[in-house]
XYZ file of N, CA and C in Angstrom:
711
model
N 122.315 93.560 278.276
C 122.672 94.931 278.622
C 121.841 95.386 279.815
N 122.204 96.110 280.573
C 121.732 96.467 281.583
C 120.940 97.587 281.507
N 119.849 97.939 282.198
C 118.664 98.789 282.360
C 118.918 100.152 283.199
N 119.103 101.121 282.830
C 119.330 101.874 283.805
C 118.073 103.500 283.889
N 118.229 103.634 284.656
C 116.898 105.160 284.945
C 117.539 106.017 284.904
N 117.382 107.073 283.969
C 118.219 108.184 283.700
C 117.314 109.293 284.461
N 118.466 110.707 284.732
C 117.619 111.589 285.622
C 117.371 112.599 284.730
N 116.315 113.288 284.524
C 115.946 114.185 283.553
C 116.558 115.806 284.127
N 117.500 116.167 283.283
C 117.899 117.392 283.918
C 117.221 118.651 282.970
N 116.268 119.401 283.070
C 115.560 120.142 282.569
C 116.109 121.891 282.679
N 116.975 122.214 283.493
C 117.622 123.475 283.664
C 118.444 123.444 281.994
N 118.990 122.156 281.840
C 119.852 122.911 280.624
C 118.968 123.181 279.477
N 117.686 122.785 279.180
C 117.232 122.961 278.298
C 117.012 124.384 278.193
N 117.172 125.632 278.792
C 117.159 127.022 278.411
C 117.837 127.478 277.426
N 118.946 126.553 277.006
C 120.020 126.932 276.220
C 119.926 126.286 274.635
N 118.664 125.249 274.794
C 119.033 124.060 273.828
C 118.139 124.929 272.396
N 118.933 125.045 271.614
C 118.233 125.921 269.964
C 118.118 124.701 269.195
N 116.997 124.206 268.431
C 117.298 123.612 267.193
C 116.408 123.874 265.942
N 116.622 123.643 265.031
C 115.952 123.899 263.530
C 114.463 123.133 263.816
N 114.855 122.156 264.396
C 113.190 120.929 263.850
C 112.396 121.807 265.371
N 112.877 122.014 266.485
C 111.815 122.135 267.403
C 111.136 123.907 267.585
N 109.889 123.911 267.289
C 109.214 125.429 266.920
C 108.918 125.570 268.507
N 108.948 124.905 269.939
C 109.006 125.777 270.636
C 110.089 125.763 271.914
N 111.060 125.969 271.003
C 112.444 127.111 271.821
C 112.734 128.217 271.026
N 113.203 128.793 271.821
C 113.877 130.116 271.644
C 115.064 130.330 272.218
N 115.722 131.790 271.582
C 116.752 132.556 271.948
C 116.046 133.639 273.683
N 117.314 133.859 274.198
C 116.770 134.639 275.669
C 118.558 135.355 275.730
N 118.450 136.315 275.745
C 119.771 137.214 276.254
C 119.530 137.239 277.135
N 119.849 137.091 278.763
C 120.241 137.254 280.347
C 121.758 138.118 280.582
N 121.615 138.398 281.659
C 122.554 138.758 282.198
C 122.839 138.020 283.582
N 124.201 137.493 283.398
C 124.420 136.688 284.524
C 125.530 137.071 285.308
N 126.178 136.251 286.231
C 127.587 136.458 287.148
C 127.899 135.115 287.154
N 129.529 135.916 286.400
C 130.300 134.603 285.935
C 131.323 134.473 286.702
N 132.431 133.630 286.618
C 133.914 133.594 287.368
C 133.402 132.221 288.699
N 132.106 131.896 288.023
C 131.646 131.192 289.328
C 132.554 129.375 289.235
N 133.941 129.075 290.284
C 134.335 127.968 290.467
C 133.660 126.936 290.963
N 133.485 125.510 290.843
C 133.139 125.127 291.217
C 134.383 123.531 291.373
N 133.927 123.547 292.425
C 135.159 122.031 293.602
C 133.742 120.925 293.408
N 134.640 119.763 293.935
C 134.442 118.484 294.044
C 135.218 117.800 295.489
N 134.567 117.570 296.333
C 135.635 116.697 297.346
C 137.105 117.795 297.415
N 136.353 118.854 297.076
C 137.663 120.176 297.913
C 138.840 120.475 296.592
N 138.131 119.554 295.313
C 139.573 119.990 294.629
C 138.537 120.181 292.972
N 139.354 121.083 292.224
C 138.461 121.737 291.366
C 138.156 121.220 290.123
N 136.774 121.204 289.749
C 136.408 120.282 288.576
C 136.990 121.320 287.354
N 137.707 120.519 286.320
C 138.366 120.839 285.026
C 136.751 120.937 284.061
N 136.248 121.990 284.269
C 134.764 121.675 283.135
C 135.349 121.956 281.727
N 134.555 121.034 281.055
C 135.055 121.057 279.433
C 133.432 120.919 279.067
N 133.381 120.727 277.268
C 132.369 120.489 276.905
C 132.764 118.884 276.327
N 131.661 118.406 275.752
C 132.078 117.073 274.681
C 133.248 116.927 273.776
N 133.903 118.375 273.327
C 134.840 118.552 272.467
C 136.140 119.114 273.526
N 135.883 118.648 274.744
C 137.089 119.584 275.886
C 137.496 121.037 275.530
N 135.909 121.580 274.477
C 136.240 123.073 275.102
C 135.932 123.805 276.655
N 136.555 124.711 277.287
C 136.120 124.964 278.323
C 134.968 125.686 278.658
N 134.267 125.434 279.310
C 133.036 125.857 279.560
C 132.731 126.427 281.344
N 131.629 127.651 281.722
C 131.999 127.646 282.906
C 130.353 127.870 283.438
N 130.068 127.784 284.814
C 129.143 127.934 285.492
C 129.074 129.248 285.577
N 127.564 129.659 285.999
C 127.302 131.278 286.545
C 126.245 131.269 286.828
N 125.809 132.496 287.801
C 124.472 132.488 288.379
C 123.572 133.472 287.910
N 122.242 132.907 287.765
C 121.441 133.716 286.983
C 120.166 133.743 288.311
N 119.586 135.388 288.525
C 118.378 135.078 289.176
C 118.647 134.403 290.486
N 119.595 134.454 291.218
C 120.096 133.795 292.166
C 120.206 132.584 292.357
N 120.157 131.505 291.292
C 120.094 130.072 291.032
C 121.405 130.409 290.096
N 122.253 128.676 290.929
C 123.816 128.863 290.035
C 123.260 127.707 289.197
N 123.710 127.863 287.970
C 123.978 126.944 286.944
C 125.297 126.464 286.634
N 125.719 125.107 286.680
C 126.628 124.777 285.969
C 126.366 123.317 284.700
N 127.597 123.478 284.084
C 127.832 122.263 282.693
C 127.288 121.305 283.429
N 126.254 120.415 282.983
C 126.118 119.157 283.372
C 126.958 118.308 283.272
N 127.714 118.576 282.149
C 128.383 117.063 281.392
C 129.728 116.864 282.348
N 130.152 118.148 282.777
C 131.363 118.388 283.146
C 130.747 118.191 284.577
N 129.990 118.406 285.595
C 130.108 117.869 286.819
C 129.328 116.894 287.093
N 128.964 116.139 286.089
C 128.479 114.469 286.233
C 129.794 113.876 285.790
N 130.464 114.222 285.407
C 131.842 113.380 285.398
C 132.548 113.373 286.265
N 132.769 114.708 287.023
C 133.305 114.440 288.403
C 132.576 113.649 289.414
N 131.324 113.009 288.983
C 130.728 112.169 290.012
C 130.939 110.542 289.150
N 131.683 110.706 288.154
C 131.659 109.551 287.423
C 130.470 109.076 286.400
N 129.435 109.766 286.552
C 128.637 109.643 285.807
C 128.415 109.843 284.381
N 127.467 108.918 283.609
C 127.403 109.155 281.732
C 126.906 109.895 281.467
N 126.876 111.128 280.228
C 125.631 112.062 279.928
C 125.059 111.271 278.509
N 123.948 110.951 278.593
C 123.317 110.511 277.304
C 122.313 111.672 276.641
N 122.296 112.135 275.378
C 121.475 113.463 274.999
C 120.250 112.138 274.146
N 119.054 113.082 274.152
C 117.799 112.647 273.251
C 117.329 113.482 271.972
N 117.856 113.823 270.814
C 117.290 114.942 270.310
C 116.147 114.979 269.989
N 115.411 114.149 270.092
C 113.905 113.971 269.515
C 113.549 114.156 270.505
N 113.397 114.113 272.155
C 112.584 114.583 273.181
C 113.450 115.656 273.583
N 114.608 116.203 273.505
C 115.232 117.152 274.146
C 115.644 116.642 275.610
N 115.926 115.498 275.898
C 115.950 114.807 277.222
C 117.660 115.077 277.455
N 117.765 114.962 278.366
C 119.432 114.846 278.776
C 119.251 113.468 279.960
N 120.109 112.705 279.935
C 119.679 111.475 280.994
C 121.035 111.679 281.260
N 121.309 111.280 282.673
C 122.286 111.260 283.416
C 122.796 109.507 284.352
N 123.964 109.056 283.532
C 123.999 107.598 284.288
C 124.817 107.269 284.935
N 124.351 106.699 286.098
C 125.371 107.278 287.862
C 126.190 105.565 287.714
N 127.051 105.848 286.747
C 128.439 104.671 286.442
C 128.720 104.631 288.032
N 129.289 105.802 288.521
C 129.910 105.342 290.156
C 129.239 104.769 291.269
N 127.631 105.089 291.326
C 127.351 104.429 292.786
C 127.235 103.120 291.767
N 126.728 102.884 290.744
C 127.076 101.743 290.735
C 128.085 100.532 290.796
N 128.970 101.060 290.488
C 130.467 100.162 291.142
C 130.479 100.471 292.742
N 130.611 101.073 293.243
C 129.699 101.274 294.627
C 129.107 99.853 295.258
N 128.115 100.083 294.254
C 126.923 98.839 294.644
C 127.576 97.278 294.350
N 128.471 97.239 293.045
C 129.015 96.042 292.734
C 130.601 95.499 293.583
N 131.079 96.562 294.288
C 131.910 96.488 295.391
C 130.625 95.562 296.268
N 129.932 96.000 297.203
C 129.319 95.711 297.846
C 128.515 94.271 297.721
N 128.823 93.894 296.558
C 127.958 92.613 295.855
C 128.951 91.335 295.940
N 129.971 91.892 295.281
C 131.525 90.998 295.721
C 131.859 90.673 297.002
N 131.280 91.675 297.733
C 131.683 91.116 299.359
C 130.331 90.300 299.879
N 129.038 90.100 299.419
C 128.617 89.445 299.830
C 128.788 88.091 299.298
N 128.724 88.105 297.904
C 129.509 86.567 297.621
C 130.549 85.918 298.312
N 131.385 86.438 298.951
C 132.462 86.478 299.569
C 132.303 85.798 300.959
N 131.272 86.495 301.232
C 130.740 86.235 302.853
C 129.618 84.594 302.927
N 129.302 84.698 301.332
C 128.338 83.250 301.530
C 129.462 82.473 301.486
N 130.472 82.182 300.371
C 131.249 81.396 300.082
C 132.092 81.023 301.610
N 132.201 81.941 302.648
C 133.032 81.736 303.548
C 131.947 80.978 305.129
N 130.927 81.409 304.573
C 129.884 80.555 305.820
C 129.936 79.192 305.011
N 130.073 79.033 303.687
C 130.002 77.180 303.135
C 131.401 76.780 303.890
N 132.484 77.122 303.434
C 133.747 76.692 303.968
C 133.419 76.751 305.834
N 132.878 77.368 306.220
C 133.052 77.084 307.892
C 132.221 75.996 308.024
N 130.833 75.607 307.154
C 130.126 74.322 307.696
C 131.168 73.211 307.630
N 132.139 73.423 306.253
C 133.074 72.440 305.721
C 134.065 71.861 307.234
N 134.315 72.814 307.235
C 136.005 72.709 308.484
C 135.127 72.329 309.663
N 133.691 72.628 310.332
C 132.994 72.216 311.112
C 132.792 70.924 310.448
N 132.240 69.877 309.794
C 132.302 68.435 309.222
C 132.912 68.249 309.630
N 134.269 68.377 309.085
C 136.039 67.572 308.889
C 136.380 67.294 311.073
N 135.803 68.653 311.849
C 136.654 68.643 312.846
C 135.446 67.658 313.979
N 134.442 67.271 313.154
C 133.363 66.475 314.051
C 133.525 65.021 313.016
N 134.004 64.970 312.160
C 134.018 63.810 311.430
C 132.486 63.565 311.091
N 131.547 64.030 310.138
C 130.676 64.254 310.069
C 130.269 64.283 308.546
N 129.630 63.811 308.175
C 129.247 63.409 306.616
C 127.693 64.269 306.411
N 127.456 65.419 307.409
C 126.233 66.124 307.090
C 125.777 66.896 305.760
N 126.576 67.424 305.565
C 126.773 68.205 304.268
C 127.699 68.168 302.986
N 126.618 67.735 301.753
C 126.849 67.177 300.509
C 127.580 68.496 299.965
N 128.527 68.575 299.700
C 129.195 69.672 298.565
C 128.611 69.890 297.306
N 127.997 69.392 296.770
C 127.144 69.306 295.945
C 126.062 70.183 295.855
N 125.423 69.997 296.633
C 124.020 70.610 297.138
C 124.394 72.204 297.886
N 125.418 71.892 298.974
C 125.923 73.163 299.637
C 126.505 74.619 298.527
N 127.121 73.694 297.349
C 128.001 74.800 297.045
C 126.945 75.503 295.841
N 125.835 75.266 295.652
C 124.721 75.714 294.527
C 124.653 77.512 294.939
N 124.548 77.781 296.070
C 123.643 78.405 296.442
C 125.497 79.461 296.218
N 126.596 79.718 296.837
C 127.445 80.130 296.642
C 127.964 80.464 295.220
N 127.504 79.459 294.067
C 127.868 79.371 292.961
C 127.014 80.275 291.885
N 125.641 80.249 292.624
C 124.554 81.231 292.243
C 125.277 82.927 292.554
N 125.718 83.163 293.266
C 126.189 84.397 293.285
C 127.219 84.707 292.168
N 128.452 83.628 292.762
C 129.715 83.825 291.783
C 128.874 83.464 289.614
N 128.132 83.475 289.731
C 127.573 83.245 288.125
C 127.297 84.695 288.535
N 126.547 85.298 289.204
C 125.632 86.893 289.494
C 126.806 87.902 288.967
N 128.250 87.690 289.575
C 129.110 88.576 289.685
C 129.706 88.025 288.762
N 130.343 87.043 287.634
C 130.687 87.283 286.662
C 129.932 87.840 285.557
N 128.682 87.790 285.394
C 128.109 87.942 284.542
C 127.683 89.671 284.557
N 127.569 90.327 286.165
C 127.585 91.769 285.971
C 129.211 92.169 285.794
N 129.917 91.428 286.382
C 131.644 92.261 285.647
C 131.718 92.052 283.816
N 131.157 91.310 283.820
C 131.339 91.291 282.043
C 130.524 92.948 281.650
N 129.332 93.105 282.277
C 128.119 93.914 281.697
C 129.195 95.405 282.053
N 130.017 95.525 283.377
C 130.503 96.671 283.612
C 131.500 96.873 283.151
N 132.390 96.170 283.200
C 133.688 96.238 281.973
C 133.154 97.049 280.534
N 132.094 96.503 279.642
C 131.764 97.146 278.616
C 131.234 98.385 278.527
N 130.421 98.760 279.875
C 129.822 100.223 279.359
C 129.691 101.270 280.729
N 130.500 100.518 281.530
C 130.959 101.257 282.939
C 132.331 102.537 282.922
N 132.092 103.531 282.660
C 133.254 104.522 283.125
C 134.234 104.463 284.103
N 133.527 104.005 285.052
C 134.377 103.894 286.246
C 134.730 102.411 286.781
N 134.585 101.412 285.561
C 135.149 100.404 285.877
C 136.524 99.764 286.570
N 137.275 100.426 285.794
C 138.859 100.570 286.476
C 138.896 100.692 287.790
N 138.000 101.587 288.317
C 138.222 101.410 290.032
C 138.169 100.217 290.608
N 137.162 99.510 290.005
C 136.528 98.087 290.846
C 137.609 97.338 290.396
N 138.344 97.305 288.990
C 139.177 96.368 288.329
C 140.537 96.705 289.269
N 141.160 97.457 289.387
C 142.278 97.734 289.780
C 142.653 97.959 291.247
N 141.337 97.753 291.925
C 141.476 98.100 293.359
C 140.993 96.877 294.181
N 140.238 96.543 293.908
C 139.275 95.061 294.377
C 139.304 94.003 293.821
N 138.944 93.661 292.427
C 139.189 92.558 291.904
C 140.206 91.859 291.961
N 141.875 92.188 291.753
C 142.644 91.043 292.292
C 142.906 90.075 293.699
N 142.260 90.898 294.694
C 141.716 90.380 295.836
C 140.708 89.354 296.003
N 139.793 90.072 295.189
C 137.770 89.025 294.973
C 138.664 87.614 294.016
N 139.562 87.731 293.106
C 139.765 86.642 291.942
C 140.698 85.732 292.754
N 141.306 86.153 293.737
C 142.039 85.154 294.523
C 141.736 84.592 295.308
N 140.853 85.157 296.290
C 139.447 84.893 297.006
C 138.700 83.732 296.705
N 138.457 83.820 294.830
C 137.403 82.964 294.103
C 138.371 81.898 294.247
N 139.508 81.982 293.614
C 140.597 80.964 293.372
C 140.341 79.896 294.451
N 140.901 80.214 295.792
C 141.127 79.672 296.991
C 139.860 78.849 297.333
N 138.847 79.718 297.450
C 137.425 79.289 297.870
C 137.259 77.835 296.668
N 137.249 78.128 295.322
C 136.992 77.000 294.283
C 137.644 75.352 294.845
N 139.233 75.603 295.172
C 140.138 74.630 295.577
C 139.565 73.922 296.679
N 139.469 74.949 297.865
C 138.850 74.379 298.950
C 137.628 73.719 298.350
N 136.827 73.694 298.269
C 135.323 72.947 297.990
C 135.978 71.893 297.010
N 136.847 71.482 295.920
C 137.096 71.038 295.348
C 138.388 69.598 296.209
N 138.661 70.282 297.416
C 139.332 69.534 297.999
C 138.146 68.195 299.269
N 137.218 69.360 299.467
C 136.644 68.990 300.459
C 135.388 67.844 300.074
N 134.750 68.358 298.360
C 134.358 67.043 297.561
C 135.257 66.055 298.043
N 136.460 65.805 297.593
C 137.416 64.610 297.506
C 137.213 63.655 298.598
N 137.536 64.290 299.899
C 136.815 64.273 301.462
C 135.546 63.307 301.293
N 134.266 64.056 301.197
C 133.568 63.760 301.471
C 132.757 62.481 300.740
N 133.070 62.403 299.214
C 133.016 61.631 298.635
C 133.323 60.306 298.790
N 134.819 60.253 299.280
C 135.739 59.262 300.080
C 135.696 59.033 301.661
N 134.307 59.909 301.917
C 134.112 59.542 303.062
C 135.368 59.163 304.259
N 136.136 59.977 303.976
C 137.408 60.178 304.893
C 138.065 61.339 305.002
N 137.855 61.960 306.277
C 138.425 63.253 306.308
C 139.696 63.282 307.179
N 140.585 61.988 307.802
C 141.787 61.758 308.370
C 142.704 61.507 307.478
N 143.106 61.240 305.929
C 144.199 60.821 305.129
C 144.290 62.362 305.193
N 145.836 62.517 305.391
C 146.402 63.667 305.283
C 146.397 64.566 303.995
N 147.037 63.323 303.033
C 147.038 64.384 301.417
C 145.400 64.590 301.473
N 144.545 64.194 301.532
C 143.262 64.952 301.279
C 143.382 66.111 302.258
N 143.463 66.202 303.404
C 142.813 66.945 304.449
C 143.790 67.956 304.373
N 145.035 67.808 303.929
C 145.994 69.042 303.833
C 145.316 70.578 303.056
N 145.048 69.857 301.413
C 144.744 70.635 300.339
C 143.807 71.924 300.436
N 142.723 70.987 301.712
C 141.232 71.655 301.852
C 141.512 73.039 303.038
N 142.760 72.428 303.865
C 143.049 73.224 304.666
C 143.986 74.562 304.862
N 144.867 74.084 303.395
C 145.552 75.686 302.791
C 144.509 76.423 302.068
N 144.144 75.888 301.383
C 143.267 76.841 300.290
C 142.097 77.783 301.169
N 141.250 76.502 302.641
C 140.222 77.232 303.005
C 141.336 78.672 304.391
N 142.849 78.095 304.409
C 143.204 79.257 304.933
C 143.593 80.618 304.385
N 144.156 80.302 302.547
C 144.128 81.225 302.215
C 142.815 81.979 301.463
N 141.639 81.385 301.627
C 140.229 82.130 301.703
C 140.228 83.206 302.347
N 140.359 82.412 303.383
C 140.217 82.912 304.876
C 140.617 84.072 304.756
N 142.178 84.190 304.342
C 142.755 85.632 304.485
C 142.585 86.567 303.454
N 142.045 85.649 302.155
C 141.810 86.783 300.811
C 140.336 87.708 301.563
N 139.475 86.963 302.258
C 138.448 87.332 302.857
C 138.428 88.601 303.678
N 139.106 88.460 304.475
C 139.876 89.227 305.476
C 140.719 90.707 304.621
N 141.378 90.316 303.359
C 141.870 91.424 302.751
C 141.053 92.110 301.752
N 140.002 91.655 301.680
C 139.063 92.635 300.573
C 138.024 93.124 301.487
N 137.997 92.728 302.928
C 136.777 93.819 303.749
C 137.955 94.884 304.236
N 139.644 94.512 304.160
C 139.918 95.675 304.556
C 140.087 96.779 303.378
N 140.433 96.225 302.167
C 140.641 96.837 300.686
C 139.458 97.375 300.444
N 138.054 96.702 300.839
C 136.959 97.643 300.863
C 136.842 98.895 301.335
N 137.232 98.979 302.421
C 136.973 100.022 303.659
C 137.996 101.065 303.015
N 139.499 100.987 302.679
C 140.256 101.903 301.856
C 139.571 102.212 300.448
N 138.696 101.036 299.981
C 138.217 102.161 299.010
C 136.718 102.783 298.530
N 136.311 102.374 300.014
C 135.201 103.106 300.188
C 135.622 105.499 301.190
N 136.829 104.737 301.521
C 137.464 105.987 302.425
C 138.285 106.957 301.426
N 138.669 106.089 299.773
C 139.345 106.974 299.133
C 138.821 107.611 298.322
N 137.747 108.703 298.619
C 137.240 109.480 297.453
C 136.938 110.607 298.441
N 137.470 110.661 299.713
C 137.791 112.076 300.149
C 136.681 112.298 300.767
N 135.767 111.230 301.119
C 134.325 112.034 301.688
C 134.353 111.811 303.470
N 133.810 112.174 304.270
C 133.866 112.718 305.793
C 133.986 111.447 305.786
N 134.737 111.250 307.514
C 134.255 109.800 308.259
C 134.336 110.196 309.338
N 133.826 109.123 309.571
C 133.111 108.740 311.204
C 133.538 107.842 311.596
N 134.969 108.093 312.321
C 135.377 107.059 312.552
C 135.075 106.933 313.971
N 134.848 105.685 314.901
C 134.807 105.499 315.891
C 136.050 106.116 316.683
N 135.879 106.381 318.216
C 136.997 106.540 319.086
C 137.508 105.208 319.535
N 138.991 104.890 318.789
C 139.234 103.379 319.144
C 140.613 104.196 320.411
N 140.616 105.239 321.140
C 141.409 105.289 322.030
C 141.458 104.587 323.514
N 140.338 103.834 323.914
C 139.978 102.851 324.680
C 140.665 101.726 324.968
């Protein structure tokens, strides 16, 4: 299971009453309510744990709102402590964020092994053992199955990474596996001119090539689809 640092949010505790703890209290305020609050320009639905509705307001000129309800619009978990009175907050989204970003570097090693490969084959060159080469590529792809297992189970916002990226990264894996699996055959046999060998190594490392090519652009759409500013260069040149 994975380790995560929760953020201590201490504003809500003004509100928190319980039987076992002797020092809270009750406080009547007077506040200003009706206070909306947006997300990326469009308006968070605040509920409580039971989807009653609940709303923000400002007290003392500091606005308060539901934690639970706008850490979810950031994708995030609310975990409560009743024995410390803690509220921890767990940021599910930058972390798929971060595991987007992890997939593309596997991606990017696996595709510098395949270029030493097609560099061999086009020098006729027996430099590099597949064996030895593909460890270091294979070390990642173990990294990233083993955190998609961990996020699948206790990730909120898993579905994004599953439904937007992953059939791209798994075809990617597919292609990349074949190729190296073709290019063993190769090298083993110390012949990289018999066609049925040299064919196999050369579809698979092309459709790498392009699964490669379609998950830095599938990245970029879904790093751009959550509505936040860009900066895009002036490509009118």
């Amino acid at each position: 299971m994975k380790k995560r640092i929760p953020a201590i949010i201490l504003m809500f505790a003004l509100f928190l009453t319980t039987s076992y703890a002797a020092n809270t209290y009750r406080k009547t305020i007077a506040v200003t309510s009706g206070v909306n609050v947006e997300f990326n320009n469009e308006a968070i639905d605040m509920t409580d744990a039971n989807g009653k509705a609940v709303e923000a307001f400002i007290y003392n000129g500091t606005t308060y709102v539901p934690i639970r309800a706008v850490s979810n619009a950031f994708g995030a978990d609310i975990g409560y402590d009743r024995n410390t009175q803690t509220i921890s907050v767990y940021d599910d989204f930058t972390e798929i964020l971060i595991a987007a970003y992890k997939l593309d570097c596997t991606i990017s090693v696996c595709m510098t092994e395949l270029e030493v490969y097609r560099a061999a084959i086009n020098n006729n060159a027996f430099w590099t053992a597949p064996a030895e080469k593909s460890k270091e590529a294979q070390a990642f792809i173990d990294r990233d199955t083993e955190m998609l297992k961990t996020l699948s189970e206790d990730n909120g916002c898993y579905h994004l990474l599953s439904e937007q990226l992953l059939p791209t990264y798994n075809e990617f894996i597919k292609s990349y596996q074949q190729a190296v699996k073709s290019y063993a055959v190769m090298y083993n046999q110390r012949n990289y001119s018999d066609e049925k060998l040299w064919t196999p190594f050369a579809e698979n490392e092309t459709s790498a090539r392009e699964n490669s090519g379609m998950y830095a652009s599938d990245l970029e759409i879904f790093y751009d689809s959550f509505n936040w500013r860009t900066f895009d260069a002036d490509m009118s040149f």
